[in-house]
Short mmCIF file of C-alpha atoms and ligand atoms in Angstrom, two decimals:
data_model
loop_
_atom_site.label_atom_id
_atom_site.label_comp_id
_atom_site.label_asym_id
_atom_site.label_seq_id
_atom_site.Cartn_x
_atom_site.Cartn_y
_atom_site.Cartn_z
CA UNK A 1 0.07 0.02 0.06
CA UNK A 2 2.94 2.26 0.67
CA UNK A 3 4.02 1.84 -2.93
CA UNK A 4 0.61 2.89 -4.23
CA UNK A 5 0.61 5.95 -1.95
CA UNK A 6 4.00 6.98 -3.24
CA UNK A 7 2.89 6.57 -6.80
CA UNK A 8 -0.24 8.63 -6.24
CA UNK A 9 1.65 11.35 -4.49
CA UNK A 10 4.10 11.53 -7.44
CA UNK A 11 1.40 11.57 -10.08
CA UNK A 12 -0.59 14.20 -8.26
CA UNK A 13 2.36 16.50 -7.84
CA UNK A 14 3.70 16.12 -11.42
CA UNK A 15 0.34 16.32 -13.12
CA UNK A 16 -0.66 19.41 -11.24
CA UNK A 17 2.64 21.21 -11.61
CA UNK A 18 3.24 20.29 -15.20
CA UNK A 19 -0.36 20.44 -16.28
CA UNK A 20 0.46 17.33 -18.11
CA UNK A 21 -2.12 14.77 -17.31
CA UNK A 22 -0.59 12.41 -19.82
CA UNK A 23 2.35 11.91 -17.55
CA UNK A 24 0.08 9.65 -15.71
CA UNK A 25 0.15 7.01 -18.43
CA UNK A 26 3.80 6.29 -17.60
CA UNK A 27 3.32 6.00 -13.92
CA UNK A 28 0.20 3.92 -14.31
CA UNK A 29 2.04 1.54 -16.60
CA UNK A 30 4.77 1.22 -13.96
CA UNK A 31 2.13 0.63 -11.30
CA UNK A 32 0.12 -1.90 -13.29
CA UNK A 33 3.25 -3.80 -14.32
CA UNK A 34 4.04 -4.10 -10.63
CA UNK A 35 0.77 -5.84 -10.02
CA UNK A 36 0.20 -7.41 -13.36
CA UNK A 37 1.06 -10.85 -12.20
CA UNK A 38 -2.29 -10.80 -10.34
CA UNK A 39 -4.40 -9.49 -13.23
CA UNK A 40 -5.13 -10.74 -16.63
CA UNK A 41 -4.25 -8.55 -19.64
CA UNK A 42 -7.84 -7.52 -20.18
CA UNK A 43 -8.34 -6.57 -16.49
CA UNK A 44 -5.13 -4.56 -16.64
CA UNK A 45 -6.34 -2.66 -19.71
CA UNK A 46 -9.65 -1.96 -17.96
CA UNK A 47 -7.86 -0.63 -14.87
CA UNK A 48 -5.70 1.63 -17.00
CA UNK A 49 -8.73 2.96 -18.84
CA UNK A 50 -10.54 3.69 -15.59
CA UNK A 51 -7.58 5.39 -14.04
CA UNK A 52 -6.97 7.47 -17.13
CA UNK A 53 -10.56 8.71 -17.20
CA UNK A 54 -10.42 9.61 -13.55
CA UNK A 55 -7.04 11.30 -13.70
CA UNK A 56 -7.86 13.37 -16.72
CA UNK A 57 -10.16 15.31 -14.47
CA UNK A 58 -7.99 18.22 -13.38
CA UNK A 59 -9.08 18.49 -9.80
CA UNK A 60 -8.71 14.84 -8.95
CA UNK A 61 -4.96 15.25 -8.35
CA UNK A 62 -5.61 18.03 -5.79
CA UNK A 63 -8.44 16.15 -4.19
CA UNK A 64 -6.46 12.93 -3.80
CA UNK A 65 -3.56 14.82 -2.29
CA UNK A 66 -5.89 16.35 0.21
CA UNK A 67 -7.75 13.15 1.06
CA UNK A 68 -5.01 10.59 0.97
CA UNK A 69 -2.10 12.67 1.94
CA UNK A 70 -3.70 15.50 3.85
CA UNK A 71 -1.68 17.94 1.78
CA UNK A 72 -3.15 21.06 0.29
CA UNK A 73 -1.44 21.64 -3.04
CA UNK A 74 -3.32 24.64 -4.25
CA UNK A 75 -6.73 26.23 -4.02
CA UNK A 76 -9.38 24.03 -5.60
CA UNK A 77 -11.12 27.09 -6.97
CA UNK A 78 -13.31 27.02 -10.02
CA UNK A 79 -11.42 24.86 -12.56
CA UNK A 80 -10.49 26.36 -15.90
CA UNK A 81 -12.89 25.46 -18.57
CA UNK A 82 -11.41 22.47 -20.53
CA UNK A 83 -12.43 24.22 -23.79
CA UNK A 84 -10.11 27.10 -22.80
CA UNK A 85 -7.32 24.74 -22.03
CA UNK A 86 -7.75 23.15 -25.44
CA UNK A 87 -7.26 26.50 -27.18
CA UNK A 88 -4.08 27.70 -25.48
CA UNK A 89 -0.61 26.80 -26.42
CA UNK A 90 1.21 24.15 -24.36
CA UNK A 91 3.75 26.71 -23.09
CA UNK A 92 0.96 28.74 -21.51
CA UNK A 93 -0.48 25.59 -19.90
CA UNK A 94 2.61 25.43 -17.82
CA UNK A 95 1.54 28.69 -16.10
CA UNK A 96 -0.64 28.71 -12.98
CA UNK A 97 -4.37 29.17 -13.29
CA UNK A 98 -4.17 32.93 -12.74
CA UNK A 99 -1.57 33.23 -15.58
CA UNK A 100 -3.84 31.21 -17.89
CA UNK A 101 -6.79 33.33 -17.12
CA UNK A 102 -4.82 36.53 -17.88
CA UNK A 103 -3.65 35.02 -21.11
CA UNK A 104 -7.15 34.12 -22.15
CA UNK A 105 -8.46 37.53 -21.26
CA UNK A 106 -5.71 39.10 -23.36
CA UNK A 107 -6.80 36.94 -26.25
CA UNK A 108 -10.16 38.64 -26.24
CA UNK A 109 -8.39 41.95 -27.20
CA UNK A 110 -6.96 40.51 -30.34
CA UNK A 111 -4.46 38.07 -31.54
CA UNK A 112 -1.54 37.87 -33.85
CA UNK A 113 -0.05 34.80 -35.47
CA UNK A 114 3.50 34.12 -34.32
CA UNK A 115 5.63 34.19 -37.39
CA UNK A 116 8.90 34.27 -35.63
CA UNK A 117 11.40 31.50 -36.47
CA UNK A 118 14.26 31.10 -33.98
CA UNK A 119 17.37 29.75 -35.55
CA UNK A 120 20.00 28.60 -33.06
CA UNK A 121 23.48 28.12 -34.36
CA UNK A 122 25.49 25.85 -32.15
CA UNK A 123 28.80 23.96 -32.26
CA UNK A 124 32.36 23.91 -31.08
CA UNK A 125 34.42 27.17 -31.09
CA UNK A 126 36.00 28.17 -34.34
CA UNK A 127 33.93 25.79 -36.48
CA UNK A 128 32.48 28.73 -38.46
CA UNK A 129 29.15 29.62 -36.75
CA UNK A 130 29.54 33.41 -37.10
CA UNK A 131 30.91 32.99 -40.65
CA UNK A 132 27.77 31.02 -41.55
CA UNK A 133 25.51 33.63 -39.96
CA UNK A 134 27.31 36.45 -41.76
CA UNK A 135 26.52 34.57 -45.00
CA UNK A 136 22.87 33.95 -44.17
CA UNK A 137 22.03 37.65 -43.49
CA UNK A 138 22.06 39.89 -46.45
CA UNK A 139 23.34 42.92 -44.54
CA UNK A 140 26.54 41.10 -43.58
CA UNK A 141 27.08 39.07 -46.69
CA UNK A 142 29.73 40.26 -49.14
CA UNK A 143 31.07 42.67 -46.54
CA UNK A 144 34.16 40.62 -45.92
CA UNK A 145 33.71 40.76 -42.19
CA UNK A 146 36.40 39.04 -40.21
CA UNK A 147 34.50 37.15 -37.53
CA UNK A 148 35.49 37.71 -33.89
CA UNK A 149 35.11 35.13 -31.17
CA UNK A 150 31.58 35.24 -30.04
CA UNK A 151 31.06 36.10 -26.35
CA UNK A 152 27.86 34.71 -24.96
CA UNK A 153 25.20 34.91 -27.72
CA UNK A 154 24.91 37.32 -30.67
CA UNK A 155 21.26 37.86 -31.58
CA UNK A 156 20.19 39.16 -34.92
CA UNK A 157 16.56 39.81 -35.69
CA UNK A 158 15.76 39.50 -39.33
CA UNK A 159 12.88 39.81 -41.71
CA UNK A 160 12.38 37.26 -44.44
CA UNK A 161 12.02 39.25 -47.68
CA UNK A 162 9.75 38.32 -50.56
CA UNK A 163 12.70 36.89 -52.45
CA UNK A 164 13.40 34.63 -49.45
CA UNK A 165 16.50 36.46 -48.43
CA UNK A 166 16.99 37.65 -44.85
CA UNK A 167 17.76 41.17 -43.84
CA UNK A 168 18.08 42.93 -40.45
CA UNK A 169 14.70 43.87 -38.98
CA UNK A 170 15.43 47.16 -37.31
CA UNK A 171 13.09 49.26 -39.48
CA UNK A 172 10.39 46.60 -39.78
CA UNK A 173 10.13 46.36 -36.01
CA UNK A 174 9.63 50.10 -35.66
CA UNK A 175 6.96 50.15 -38.35
CA UNK A 176 5.06 47.29 -36.74
CA UNK A 177 4.94 49.11 -33.36
CA UNK A 178 3.90 52.33 -35.09
CA UNK A 179 1.04 50.50 -36.75
CA UNK A 180 -0.04 49.05 -33.48
CA UNK A 181 -0.04 52.46 -31.81
CA UNK A 182 -1.86 54.08 -34.74
CA UNK A 183 -4.48 51.42 -34.61
CA UNK A 184 -4.83 51.93 -30.88
CA UNK A 185 -5.37 55.69 -31.13
CA UNK A 186 -7.21 55.58 -34.46
CA UNK A 187 -5.90 59.08 -34.79
CA UNK A 188 -5.02 61.00 -37.89
CA UNK A 189 -2.40 62.99 -36.02
CA UNK A 190 -0.59 59.77 -35.50
CA UNK A 191 -0.54 59.12 -39.21
CA UNK A 192 0.98 62.55 -39.85
CA UNK A 193 3.46 61.97 -37.14
CA UNK A 194 4.62 58.74 -38.61
CA UNK A 195 4.64 59.49 -42.29
CA UNK A 196 7.97 61.35 -42.28
CA UNK A 197 9.49 58.83 -40.08
CA UNK A 198 8.25 55.84 -42.09
CA UNK A 199 9.87 57.45 -45.07
CA UNK A 200 13.06 57.76 -43.10
CA UNK A 201 12.78 54.10 -42.02
CA UNK A 202 12.22 52.89 -45.55
CA UNK A 203 14.50 52.47 -48.49
CA UNK A 204 17.88 53.70 -49.26
CA UNK A 205 18.39 55.94 -46.28
CA UNK A 206 18.42 53.01 -43.97
CA UNK A 207 20.50 50.97 -46.31
CA UNK A 208 23.19 53.66 -46.34
CA UNK A 209 23.28 54.06 -42.61
CA UNK A 210 23.47 50.42 -41.80
CA UNK A 211 26.52 49.51 -39.95
CA UNK A 212 28.44 46.62 -41.43
CA UNK A 213 29.66 45.58 -38.00
CA UNK A 214 27.43 42.62 -36.88
CA UNK A 215 28.18 43.31 -33.20
CA UNK A 216 26.95 46.89 -33.44
CA UNK A 217 24.00 45.61 -35.40
CA UNK A 218 22.79 43.24 -32.63
CA UNK A 219 19.17 43.90 -32.07
CA UNK A 220 17.89 43.04 -28.66
CA UNK A 221 14.25 42.32 -28.36
CA UNK A 222 12.68 44.65 -25.83
CA UNK A 223 9.11 44.78 -24.54
CA UNK A 224 7.09 47.50 -26.27
CA UNK A 225 6.20 48.99 -22.90
CA UNK A 226 9.79 49.63 -22.17
CA UNK A 227 10.47 51.28 -25.47
CA UNK A 228 7.46 53.57 -25.39
CA UNK A 229 8.39 54.90 -22.00
CA UNK A 230 11.70 56.14 -23.30
CA UNK A 231 12.07 59.95 -23.19
CA UNK A 232 12.40 61.73 -26.40
CA UNK A 233 15.78 60.77 -27.89
CA UNK A 234 17.14 62.47 -30.93
CA UNK A 235 18.90 59.55 -32.51
CA UNK A 236 16.16 57.06 -31.95
CA UNK A 237 13.67 56.90 -34.78
CA UNK A 238 11.30 54.78 -32.90
CA UNK A 239 11.24 57.07 -29.88
CA UNK A 240 10.79 60.22 -32.03
CA UNK A 241 7.79 58.77 -33.75
CA UNK A 242 6.22 57.21 -30.76
CA UNK A 243 6.73 59.74 -28.10
CA UNK A 244 3.86 62.06 -29.27
CA UNK A 245 1.59 59.03 -29.56
CA UNK A 246 2.46 57.87 -26.08
CA UNK A 247 1.95 61.31 -24.66
CA UNK A 248 -1.45 61.52 -26.28
CA UNK A 249 -2.35 58.11 -24.92
CA UNK A 250 -1.46 59.23 -21.42
CA UNK A 251 -3.53 62.42 -21.73
CA UNK A 252 -6.47 60.57 -23.12
CA UNK A 253 -6.32 57.99 -20.29
CA UNK A 254 -6.08 60.70 -17.67
CA UNK A 255 -8.97 62.75 -19.10
CA UNK A 256 -11.13 59.75 -19.79
CA UNK A 257 -10.03 56.76 -17.74
CA UNK A 258 -12.91 54.59 -18.73
CA UNK A 259 -12.23 54.87 -22.41
CA UNK A 260 -11.88 51.60 -24.16
CA UNK A 261 -8.33 51.43 -25.62
CA UNK A 262 -8.64 47.99 -27.14
CA UNK A 263 -5.92 47.43 -29.73
CA UNK A 264 -7.16 45.63 -32.82
CA UNK A 265 -4.33 43.54 -34.17
CA UNK A 266 -4.94 42.66 -37.73
CA UNK A 267 -3.21 39.57 -38.96
CA UNK A 268 -0.08 40.33 -41.05
CA UNK A 269 0.16 37.49 -43.48
CA UNK A 270 3.61 38.16 -44.94
CA UNK A 271 5.76 39.20 -42.12
CA UNK A 272 8.01 36.38 -41.15
CA UNK A 273 10.71 37.22 -38.63
CA UNK A 274 13.82 35.22 -38.15
CA UNK A 275 15.85 35.51 -34.92
CA UNK A 276 19.27 34.19 -35.51
CA UNK A 277 21.06 33.17 -32.25
CA UNK A 278 24.78 32.70 -32.69
CA UNK A 279 26.05 30.84 -29.69
CA UNK A 280 29.61 31.18 -28.41
CA UNK A 281 31.52 27.93 -29.01
CA UNK A 282 33.73 28.12 -25.90
CA UNK A 283 32.87 25.43 -23.44
CA UNK A 284 32.86 28.08 -20.71
CA UNK A 285 29.41 29.10 -21.92
CA UNK A 286 27.89 25.61 -22.38
CA UNK A 287 26.35 25.45 -18.98
CA UNK A 288 24.29 28.63 -19.62
CA UNK A 289 23.45 28.06 -23.30
CA UNK A 290 21.14 25.31 -22.45
CA UNK A 291 18.65 27.71 -20.82
CA UNK A 292 18.00 29.17 -24.26
CA UNK A 293 17.15 25.96 -26.01
CA UNK A 294 13.49 25.19 -26.54
CA UNK A 295 11.30 23.10 -28.80
CA UNK A 296 10.12 26.03 -30.92
CA UNK A 297 13.50 26.50 -32.43
CA UNK A 298 15.36 25.30 -35.49
CA UNK A 299 18.96 24.30 -34.74
CA UNK A 300 21.91 24.41 -36.99
CA UNK A 301 24.57 22.05 -35.55
CA UNK A 302 27.82 23.05 -37.07
CA UNK A 303 30.78 20.70 -37.46
CA UNK A 304 34.24 21.34 -38.95
CA UNK A 305 34.67 18.65 -41.60
CA UNK A 306 38.51 18.88 -41.36
CA UNK A 307 38.54 17.69 -37.76
CA UNK A 308 38.43 13.92 -37.36
CA UNK A 309 35.55 12.79 -35.19
CA UNK A 310 37.78 10.94 -32.85
CA UNK A 311 40.24 13.80 -32.58
CA UNK A 312 40.57 15.38 -29.15
CA UNK A 313 39.58 18.96 -28.78
CA UNK A 314 42.59 20.83 -27.50
CA UNK A 315 42.15 23.18 -24.52
CA UNK A 316 44.93 25.26 -25.95
CA UNK A 317 42.65 25.90 -29.03
CA UNK A 318 40.67 28.29 -26.80
CA UNK A 319 38.03 26.08 -25.35
CA UNK A 320 38.15 27.76 -21.99
CA UNK A 321 36.82 25.79 -19.03
CA UNK A 322 35.28 22.39 -19.76
CA UNK A 323 31.87 23.22 -18.46
CA UNK A 324 29.31 20.61 -19.27
CA UNK A 325 31.87 18.47 -21.12
CA UNK A 326 34.30 15.93 -19.98
CA UNK A 327 37.95 16.79 -20.12
CA UNK A 328 39.62 15.04 -22.99
CA UNK A 329 36.58 15.11 -25.20
CA UNK A 330 36.54 14.46 -28.86
CA UNK A 331 34.73 16.30 -31.68
CA UNK A 332 32.26 13.49 -31.71
CA UNK A 333 31.55 14.11 -27.98
CA UNK A 334 30.85 17.74 -28.66
CA UNK A 335 28.43 16.75 -31.51
CA UNK A 336 26.60 14.34 -29.26
CA UNK A 337 26.57 16.89 -26.38
CA UNK A 338 24.65 19.33 -28.59
CA UNK A 339 22.18 16.83 -29.97
CA UNK A 340 21.53 15.46 -26.47
CA UNK A 341 21.13 18.94 -25.07
CA UNK A 342 18.68 19.92 -27.88
CA UNK A 343 16.73 16.75 -27.25
CA UNK A 344 16.57 17.33 -23.45
CA UNK A 345 15.47 20.94 -23.70
CA UNK A 346 13.11 20.57 -26.62
CA UNK A 347 10.31 19.58 -24.26
CA UNK A 348 10.11 16.08 -25.73
CA UNK A 349 8.62 14.91 -22.37
CA UNK A 350 5.66 17.23 -22.51
CA UNK A 351 4.77 16.76 -26.16
CA UNK A 352 2.24 14.15 -26.86
CA UNK A 353 2.83 13.77 -30.52
CA UNK A 354 5.98 12.85 -32.41
CA UNK A 355 9.22 14.76 -32.19
CA UNK A 356 9.33 17.25 -35.07
CA UNK A 357 12.70 17.32 -36.82
CA UNK A 358 14.26 20.64 -35.85
CA UNK A 359 18.03 19.99 -36.36
CA UNK A 360 19.90 20.66 -39.53
CA UNK A 361 23.51 19.48 -39.69
CA UNK A 362 26.03 21.83 -41.42
CA UNK A 363 29.56 20.90 -42.24
CA UNK A 364 32.10 23.70 -42.74
CA UNK A 365 35.52 24.06 -44.33
CA UNK A 366 34.57 22.17 -47.38
CA UNK A 367 37.06 24.33 -49.25
CA UNK A 368 39.88 22.92 -47.17
CA UNK A 369 39.12 19.28 -47.84
CA UNK A 370 41.02 17.17 -50.36
CA UNK A 371 39.63 16.00 -53.67
CA UNK A 372 37.09 17.18 -56.25
CA UNK A 373 33.51 18.21 -55.38
CA UNK A 374 32.22 14.64 -55.75
CA UNK A 375 34.93 13.19 -53.43
CA UNK A 376 34.23 15.91 -50.93
CA UNK A 377 30.52 15.16 -50.89
CA UNK A 378 31.18 11.55 -50.41
CA UNK A 379 33.68 12.13 -47.56
CA UNK A 380 31.19 14.60 -45.93
CA UNK A 381 28.26 12.20 -46.14
CA UNK A 382 30.39 9.48 -44.58
CA UNK A 383 31.50 11.86 -41.85
CA UNK A 384 28.01 12.89 -40.91
CA UNK A 385 26.61 9.32 -41.11
CA UNK A 386 29.27 8.11 -38.81
CA UNK A 387 28.50 10.86 -36.36
CA UNK A 388 24.77 10.07 -36.44
CA UNK A 389 25.29 6.34 -36.21
CA UNK A 390 27.19 6.88 -32.93
CA UNK A 391 23.61 7.04 -31.47
CA UNK A 392 21.56 3.94 -31.09
CA UNK A 393 19.62 3.28 -34.30
CA UNK A 394 16.23 3.84 -32.67
CA UNK A 395 17.31 6.70 -30.42
CA UNK A 396 14.68 9.47 -30.28
CA UNK A 397 17.54 11.98 -30.57
CA UNK A 398 17.78 11.08 -34.25
CA UNK A 399 14.16 12.13 -34.75
CA UNK A 400 15.34 15.73 -34.35
CA UNK A 401 17.54 15.62 -37.44
CA UNK A 402 15.98 17.04 -40.46
CA UNK A 403 16.08 14.61 -43.31
CA UNK A 404 14.03 14.10 -46.36
CA UNK A 405 11.08 15.31 -44.35
CA UNK A 406 12.50 18.81 -44.31
CA UNK A 407 11.81 20.98 -47.32
CA UNK A 408 14.73 20.49 -49.71
CA UNK A 409 17.16 23.37 -49.74
CA UNK A 410 15.35 25.22 -46.95
CA UNK A 411 18.44 26.95 -45.72
CA UNK A 412 20.92 25.66 -48.24
CA UNK A 413 19.57 27.93 -51.02
CA UNK A 414 20.66 31.01 -49.24
CA UNK A 415 24.27 29.99 -48.60
CA UNK A 416 26.63 31.42 -51.11
CA UNK A 417 29.88 30.82 -49.21
CA UNK A 418 31.65 27.85 -50.80
CA UNK A 419 32.93 26.53 -47.50
CA UNK A 420 29.51 25.22 -46.28
CA UNK A 421 27.81 21.93 -46.80
CA UNK A 422 24.25 21.26 -45.75
CA UNK A 423 23.61 17.65 -44.92
CA UNK A 424 20.32 16.05 -45.87
CA UNK A 425 19.75 12.97 -43.89
CA UNK A 426 18.09 10.49 -46.18
CA UNK A 427 18.56 7.54 -43.86
CA UNK A 428 15.45 8.11 -41.70
N1 LIG B 501 38.45 28.12 -44.98
C1 LIG B 501 37.44 28.24 -44.22
N2 LIG B 501 37.47 29.01 -43.11
C2 LIG B 501 36.38 29.09 -42.34
C3 LIG B 501 35.15 28.44 -42.67
N3 LIG B 501 34.26 28.74 -41.70
C4 LIG B 501 34.88 29.57 -40.83
N4 LIG B 501 36.14 29.83 -41.24
C5 LIG B 501 37.18 30.62 -40.52
O1 LIG B 501 37.32 30.05 -39.18
C6 LIG B 501 37.52 31.11 -38.26
C7 LIG B 501 36.55 30.99 -37.15
O2 LIG B 501 35.24 31.22 -37.69
P1 LIG B 501 34.02 31.77 -36.78
O3 LIG B 501 32.91 32.00 -37.77
O4 LIG B 501 34.48 32.90 -35.96
O5 LIG B 501 33.75 30.51 -35.83
P2 LIG B 501 32.75 30.40 -34.69
O6 LIG B 501 32.26 29.02 -34.65
O7 LIG B 501 31.71 31.49 -34.76
O8 LIG B 501 33.69 30.66 -33.41
P3 LIG B 501 33.28 31.08 -31.94
O9 LIG B 501 32.58 32.35 -31.95
O10 LIG B 501 34.62 31.17 -31.20
O11 LIG B 501 32.50 29.95 -31.34
C8 LIG B 501 37.42 32.41 -38.99
O12 LIG B 501 38.75 32.94 -39.32
C9 LIG B 501 36.70 32.01 -40.33
O13 LIG B 501 37.10 32.87 -41.37
C10 LIG B 501 35.14 27.64 -43.83
O14 LIG B 501 34.12 27.02 -44.23
N5 LIG B 501 36.26 27.58 -44.56
#
């Protein structure tokens, strides 16, 4: 009986905290296997079915904790309508009930489709991550930038243009916020205020003033609220345009506090934003990088094709401290470290469906390899197959790797630098 109590306690805690009532399936299986010698298969199935039905009721976990364990694990207030829970994203389900209600209330004010693709570029130091990023983004390409060692993470927010190319998103971001504010005020003054600035933000002027230095061009995402509170600042286009609008909003609110200031967010069909995250390769950073990994991202795992998989990474190469990695590790270890980290932090435990392939393998320094193009391709395929096959054949980690299921040439098309090779995994 003690075993049963322990199991129930565990299920109740985890299902309440994770809002993942499917977690129960695993524990129930363990529980039933423990007793299955005494039940027939059909009886076992019946028990599982009954338990699943019971446990899918959200408040059962709380109730059981109270009744069986005399432990209050949260107010059993009015449960959230299951229809609401169905409509909200899994990430939001992880919030507490109050958070979910706030999210749902915010939804009544309007919604906008998330068209933001997060591209995480990871791999050992010096493999060519920054060089690849500089070739993916139009503003940096053909500028002959000598990449510096990345410290921490470089973040570039880009817009996917109609021709499929990526360019920095500074001006698009401002325009989007301006549109939101205009729509909120529904005010012709606002239009006038923004016209000049929109001109300034568009076209050649911006092009000329863009700084070729990727470090200076880093765009940090900031909450709108923070930006609109900024005092008038001469050099900041966004602040110049928005300050009058914000002042007006403050006046309106003061004079007419009950005024409905709902913002109508119209869907923007074409705007696809791409956040490119260039991670530092030094192992010193590895223990913090993992906090930025999530299941919504696409990962480029970069490998230097001139380094043998079993070659030891030398500390003298600039690896820093071996955080998160064993001393004496090989390039294969680093590859496996990243794939395992992506797998662990991609929320594979909370997803009910199949793992979506979100990893694209990229080999660099093709230009430094021996042989003609055909030889190189052959060597590179063998190299990456060997790396992949170092995992068990049925390992779920392999499900993350984009293969024939990914759109062909999705990223490859945009790469003009001859040193890169995008691997399409046809084995799956
Ligand atoms: N020949 C050749 N050189 C490359 C290639 N990719 C990168 N390099 C060079 O390798 C050096 C390191 O490249 P980076 O792009 O800074 O490497 P990284 O992975 O961003 O390095 P960290 O920021 O330290 O993690 C630079 O001098 C690049 O010019 C390639 O495909 N071929």
